Coordinates of C-alpha atoms in Angstrom, one line a residue:
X1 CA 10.3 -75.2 37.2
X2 CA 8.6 -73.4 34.0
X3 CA 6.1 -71.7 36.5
X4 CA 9.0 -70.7 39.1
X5 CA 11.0 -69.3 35.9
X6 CA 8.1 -67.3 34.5
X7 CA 7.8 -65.4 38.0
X8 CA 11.4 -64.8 38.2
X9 CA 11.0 -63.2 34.7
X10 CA 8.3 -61.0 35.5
X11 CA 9.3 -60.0 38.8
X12 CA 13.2 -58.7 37.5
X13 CA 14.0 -55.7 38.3
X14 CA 10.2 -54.6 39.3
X15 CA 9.7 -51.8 41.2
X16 CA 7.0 -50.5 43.0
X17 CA 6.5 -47.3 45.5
X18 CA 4.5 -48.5 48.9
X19 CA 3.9 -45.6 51.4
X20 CA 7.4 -43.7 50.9
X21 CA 9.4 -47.0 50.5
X22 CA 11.1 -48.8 47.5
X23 CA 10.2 -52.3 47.5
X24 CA 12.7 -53.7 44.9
X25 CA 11.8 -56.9 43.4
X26 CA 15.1 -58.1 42.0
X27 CA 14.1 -61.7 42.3
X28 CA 11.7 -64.2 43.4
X29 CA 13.4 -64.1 47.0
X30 CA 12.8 -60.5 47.3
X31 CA 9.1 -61.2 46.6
X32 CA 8.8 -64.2 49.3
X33 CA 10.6 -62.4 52.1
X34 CA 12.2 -65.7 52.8
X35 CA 15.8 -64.4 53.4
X36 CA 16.7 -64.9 49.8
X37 CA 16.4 -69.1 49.6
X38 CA 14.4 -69.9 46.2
X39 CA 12.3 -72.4 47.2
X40 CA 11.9 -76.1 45.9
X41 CA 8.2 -75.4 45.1
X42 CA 5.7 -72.9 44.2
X43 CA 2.4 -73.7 44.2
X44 CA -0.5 -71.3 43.1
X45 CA 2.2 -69.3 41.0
X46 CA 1.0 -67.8 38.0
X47 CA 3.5 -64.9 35.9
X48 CA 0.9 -62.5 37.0
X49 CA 2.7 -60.7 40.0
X50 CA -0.6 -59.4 41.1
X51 CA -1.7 -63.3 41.7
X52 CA -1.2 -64.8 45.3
X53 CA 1.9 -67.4 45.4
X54 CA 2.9 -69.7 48.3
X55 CA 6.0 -72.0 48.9
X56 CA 7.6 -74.5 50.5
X57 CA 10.9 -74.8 51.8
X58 CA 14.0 -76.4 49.8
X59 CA 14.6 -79.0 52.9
X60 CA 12.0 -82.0 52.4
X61 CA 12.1 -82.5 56.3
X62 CA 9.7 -79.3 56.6
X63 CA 6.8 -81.4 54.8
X64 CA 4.8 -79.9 52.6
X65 CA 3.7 -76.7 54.8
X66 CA 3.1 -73.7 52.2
X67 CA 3.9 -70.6 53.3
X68 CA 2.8 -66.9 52.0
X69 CA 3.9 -64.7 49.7
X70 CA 3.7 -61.0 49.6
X71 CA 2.6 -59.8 46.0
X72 CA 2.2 -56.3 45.7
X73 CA -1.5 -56.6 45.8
X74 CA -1.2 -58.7 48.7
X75 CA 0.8 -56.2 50.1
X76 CA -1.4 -53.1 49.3
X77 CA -4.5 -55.4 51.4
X78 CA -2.5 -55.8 54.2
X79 CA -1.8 -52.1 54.4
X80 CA -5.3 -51.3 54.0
X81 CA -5.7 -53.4 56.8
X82 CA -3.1 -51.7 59.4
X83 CA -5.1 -49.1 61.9
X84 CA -2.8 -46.3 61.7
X85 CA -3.8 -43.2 63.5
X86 CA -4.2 -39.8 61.7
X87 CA -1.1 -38.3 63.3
X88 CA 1.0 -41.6 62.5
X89 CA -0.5 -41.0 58.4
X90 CA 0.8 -37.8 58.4
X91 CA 4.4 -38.5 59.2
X92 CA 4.7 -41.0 57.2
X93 CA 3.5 -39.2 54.4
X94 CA 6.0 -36.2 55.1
X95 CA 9.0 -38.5 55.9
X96 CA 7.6 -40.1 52.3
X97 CA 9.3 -36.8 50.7
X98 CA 12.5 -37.0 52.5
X99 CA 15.9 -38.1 51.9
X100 CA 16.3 -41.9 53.7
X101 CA 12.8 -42.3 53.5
X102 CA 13.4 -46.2 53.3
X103 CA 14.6 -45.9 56.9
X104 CA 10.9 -45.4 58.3
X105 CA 9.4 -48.2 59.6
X106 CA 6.0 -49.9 57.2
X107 CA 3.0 -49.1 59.2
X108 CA 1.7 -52.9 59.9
X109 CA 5.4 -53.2 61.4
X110 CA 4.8 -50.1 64.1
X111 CA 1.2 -51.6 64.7
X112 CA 3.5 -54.7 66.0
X113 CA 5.7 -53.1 68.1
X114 CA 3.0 -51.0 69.2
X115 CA 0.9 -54.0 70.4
X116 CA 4.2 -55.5 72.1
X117 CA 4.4 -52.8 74.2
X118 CA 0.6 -52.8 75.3
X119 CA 1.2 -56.7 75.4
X120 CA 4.0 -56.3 78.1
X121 CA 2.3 -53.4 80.0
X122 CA 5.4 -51.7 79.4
X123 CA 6.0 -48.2 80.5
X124 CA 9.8 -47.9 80.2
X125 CA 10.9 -48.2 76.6
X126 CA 13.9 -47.4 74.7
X127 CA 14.7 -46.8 70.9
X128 CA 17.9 -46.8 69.3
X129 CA 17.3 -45.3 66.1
X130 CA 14.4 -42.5 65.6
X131 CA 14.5 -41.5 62.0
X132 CA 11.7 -38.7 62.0
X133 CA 10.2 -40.7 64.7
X134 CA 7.1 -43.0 63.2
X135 CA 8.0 -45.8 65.4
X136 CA 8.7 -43.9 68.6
X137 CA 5.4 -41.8 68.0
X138 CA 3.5 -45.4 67.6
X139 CA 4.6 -46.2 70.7
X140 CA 4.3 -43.1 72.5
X141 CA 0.5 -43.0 72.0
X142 CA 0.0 -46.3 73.5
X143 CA 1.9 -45.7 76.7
X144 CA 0.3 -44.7 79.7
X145 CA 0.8 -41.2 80.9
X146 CA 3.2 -42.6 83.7
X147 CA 5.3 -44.2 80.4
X148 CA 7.8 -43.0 78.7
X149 CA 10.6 -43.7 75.3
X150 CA 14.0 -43.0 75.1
X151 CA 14.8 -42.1 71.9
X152 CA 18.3 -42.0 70.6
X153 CA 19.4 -40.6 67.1
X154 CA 22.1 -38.5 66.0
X155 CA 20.9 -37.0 62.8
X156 CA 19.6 -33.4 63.9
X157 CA 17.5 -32.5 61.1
X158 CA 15.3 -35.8 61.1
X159 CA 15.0 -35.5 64.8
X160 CA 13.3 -32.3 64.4
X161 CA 11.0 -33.6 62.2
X162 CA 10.3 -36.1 65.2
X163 CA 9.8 -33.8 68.0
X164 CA 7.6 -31.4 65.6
X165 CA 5.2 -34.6 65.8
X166 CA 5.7 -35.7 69.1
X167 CA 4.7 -32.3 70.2
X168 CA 1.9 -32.1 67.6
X169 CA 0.7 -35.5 69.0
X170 CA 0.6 -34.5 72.4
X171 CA 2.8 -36.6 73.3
X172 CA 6.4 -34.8 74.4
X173 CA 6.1 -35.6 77.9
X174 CA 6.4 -39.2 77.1
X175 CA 9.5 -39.1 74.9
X176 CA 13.2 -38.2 76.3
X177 CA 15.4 -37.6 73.2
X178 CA 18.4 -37.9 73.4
X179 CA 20.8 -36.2 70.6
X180 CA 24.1 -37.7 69.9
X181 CA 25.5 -41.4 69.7
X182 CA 23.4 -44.4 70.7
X183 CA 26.1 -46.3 72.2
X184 CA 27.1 -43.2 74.2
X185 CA 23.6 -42.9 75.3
X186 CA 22.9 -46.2 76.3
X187 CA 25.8 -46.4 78.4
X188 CA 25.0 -43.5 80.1
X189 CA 21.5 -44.5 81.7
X190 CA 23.7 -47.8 82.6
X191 CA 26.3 -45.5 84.6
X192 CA 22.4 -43.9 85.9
X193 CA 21.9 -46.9 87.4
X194 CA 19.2 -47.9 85.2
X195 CA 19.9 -51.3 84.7
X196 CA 17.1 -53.8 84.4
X197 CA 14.9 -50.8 84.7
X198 CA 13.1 -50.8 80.7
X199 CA 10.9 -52.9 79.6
X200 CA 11.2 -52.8 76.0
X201 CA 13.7 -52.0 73.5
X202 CA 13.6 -51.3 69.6
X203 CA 16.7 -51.1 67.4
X204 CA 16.7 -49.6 64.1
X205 CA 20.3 -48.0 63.5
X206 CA 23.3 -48.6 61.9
X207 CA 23.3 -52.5 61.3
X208 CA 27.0 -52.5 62.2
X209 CA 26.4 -52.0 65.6
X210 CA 23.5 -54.0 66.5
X211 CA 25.8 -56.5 68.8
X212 CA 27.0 -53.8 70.8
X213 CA 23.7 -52.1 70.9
X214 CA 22.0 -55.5 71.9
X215 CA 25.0 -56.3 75.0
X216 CA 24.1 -52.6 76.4
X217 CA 20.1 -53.0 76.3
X218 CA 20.6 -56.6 77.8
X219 CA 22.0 -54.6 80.4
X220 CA 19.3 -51.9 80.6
X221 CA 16.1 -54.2 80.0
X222 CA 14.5 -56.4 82.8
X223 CA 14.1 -60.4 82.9
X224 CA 10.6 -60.8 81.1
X225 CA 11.4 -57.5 79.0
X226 CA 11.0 -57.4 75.2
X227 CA 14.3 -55.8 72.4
X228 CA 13.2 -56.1 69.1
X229 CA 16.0 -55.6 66.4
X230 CA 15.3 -54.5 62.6
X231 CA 16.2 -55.3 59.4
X232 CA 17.8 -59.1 60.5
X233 CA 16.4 -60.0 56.9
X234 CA 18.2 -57.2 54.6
X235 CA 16.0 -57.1 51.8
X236 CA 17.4 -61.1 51.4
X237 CA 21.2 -60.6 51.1
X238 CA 21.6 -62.4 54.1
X239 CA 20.6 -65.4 52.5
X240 CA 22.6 -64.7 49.6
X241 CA 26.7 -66.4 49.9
X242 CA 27.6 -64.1 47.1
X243 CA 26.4 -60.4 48.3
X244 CA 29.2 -59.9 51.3
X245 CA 29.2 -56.1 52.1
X246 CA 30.0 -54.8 55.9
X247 CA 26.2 -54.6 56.6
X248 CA 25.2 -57.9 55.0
X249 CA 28.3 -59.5 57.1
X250 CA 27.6 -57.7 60.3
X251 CA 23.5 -58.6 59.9
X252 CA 24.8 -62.1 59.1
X253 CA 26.8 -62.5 62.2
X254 CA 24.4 -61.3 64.3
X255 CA 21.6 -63.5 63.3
X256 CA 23.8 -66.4 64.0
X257 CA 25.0 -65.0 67.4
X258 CA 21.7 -64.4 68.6
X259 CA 20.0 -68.1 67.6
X260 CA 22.8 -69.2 69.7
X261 CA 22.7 -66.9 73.1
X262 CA 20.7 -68.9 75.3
X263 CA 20.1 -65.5 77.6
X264 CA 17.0 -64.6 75.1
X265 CA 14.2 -66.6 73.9
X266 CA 13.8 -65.6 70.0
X267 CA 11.3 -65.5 67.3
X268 CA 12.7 -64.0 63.9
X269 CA 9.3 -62.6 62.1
X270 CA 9.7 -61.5 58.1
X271 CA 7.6 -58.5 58.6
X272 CA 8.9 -55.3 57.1
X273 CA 12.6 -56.1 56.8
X274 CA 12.4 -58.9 59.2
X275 CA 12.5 -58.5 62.6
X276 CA 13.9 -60.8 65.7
X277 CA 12.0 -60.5 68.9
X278 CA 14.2 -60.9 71.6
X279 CA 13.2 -62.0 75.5
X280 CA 15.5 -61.6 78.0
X281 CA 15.3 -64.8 80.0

């Protein structure tokens, strides 16, 4: 308990800038990217943030199996480990300077969804949520020339930002923006009579919505296909009974709605923000 109490000291209110986000470190949770349980043991701790850490859960019934904790350091190896193209470096070192850049995806999370879509061969791909477009550009460059991305967002200023890459990339042709409400979108390419027709979805938008977002790609993506939702960890507060804003609540609900729809296989993976893998069964 002293060891556990002398991280939770040193990691108070630590900050730390990693490629154009803020990581805040407001307790141990935040450090563990466990959802914001502090765990029953820590072994390897040491007050030194810099210094690997592992735990185990709280419930005994889990056994003894330590799992990682991301340090800073830790952190900064990973990165330095992420093959992220020129082009991808450069957006994300613009977008780095802009206002919201904590919306942008972490690189190792866009090498993910970039290897899901050369995983599932896909070629049809939707994204609700573009930002200034790092994770759409990921996948964009591995699609084959006969692929392409939907990509809605309704911010007009950061979309330029997207398309000035997507161009610069050489990769427009792949990419069908689409200006204006997601939901509005979405359901338009269902009245298209493009159901079942995508093989892999991404969702980074307003949290509030993800359910509704989630019904209409169920609609639009295939049996087999992939959707991938962001954020399903919210820097912890999901796992925390006392934070209930709207977007804790609504990230709450929706976690608990999708480990019970038996019309997706799941895998929730703390990468970034945490994401949930969705299949469509």
């Amino acid at each position: 308990m002293a060891c556990s109490s002398a991280i939770h000291r040193s990691v108070l209110g630590f900050q730390r800038q990693i490629g154009g986000k803020r990581l805040s470190y407001c307790s141990l949770p935040a450090i563990t990217n466990l959802g914001g349980v502090i765990p029953r043991r820590i072994r390897g701790c040491h007050a030194s943030l810099h210094l690997q850490a592992s735990v185990v859960a709280d419930d005994p019934k889990y056994g003894n199996k330590q799992v990682i904790a991301i340090t800073p350091r830790l952190y900064d190896y990973i990165l330095t480990n992420v093959r992220e193209p020129e082009i991808l470096r450069q957006l994300r070192e613009e977008t780095a300077n802009m206002r919201g850049s904590q919306m942008q995806v972490s690189p190792e999370q866009a090498q993910l969804l970039a290897m899901l879509v050369q995983i599932l061969g896909a070629e049809r791909c939707i994204e609700v949520g573009v930002y200034t477009g790092y994770s759409s550009l990921a996948i964009a460059l591995v699609l084959p020339e006969s692929g392409y991305i939907v990509a809605c967002e309704r911010d007009s200023k950061s979309l330029e930002v997207a398309k000035r890459y997507y161009k610069q990339a050489g990769v427009s042709h792949k990419v069908d923006v689409k200006h204006g409400l997601a939901a509005d979108a979405l359901k338009s390419l269902i009245l298209n009579g493009e159901s079942g027709s995508y093989d892999f979805a991404f969702v980074d938008a307003d949290k509030r919505m993800n359910q509704e977002y989630f019904e209409l790609l169920l609609q639009l993506v295939r049996t087999g296909g992939v959707i991938v939702i962001d954020n399903v960890l919210w820097h912890g507060k999901v796992a925390d009974p006392l934070v209930n804003d709207a977007r804790t609540v609504s990230i709450r609900n929706f976690n608990k709605n999708i480990m019970e729809d038996e019309r997706v296989s799941i895998s929730m993976v703390p990468v970034g923000d945490g994401i949930t893998i969705c299949r469509k069964r």
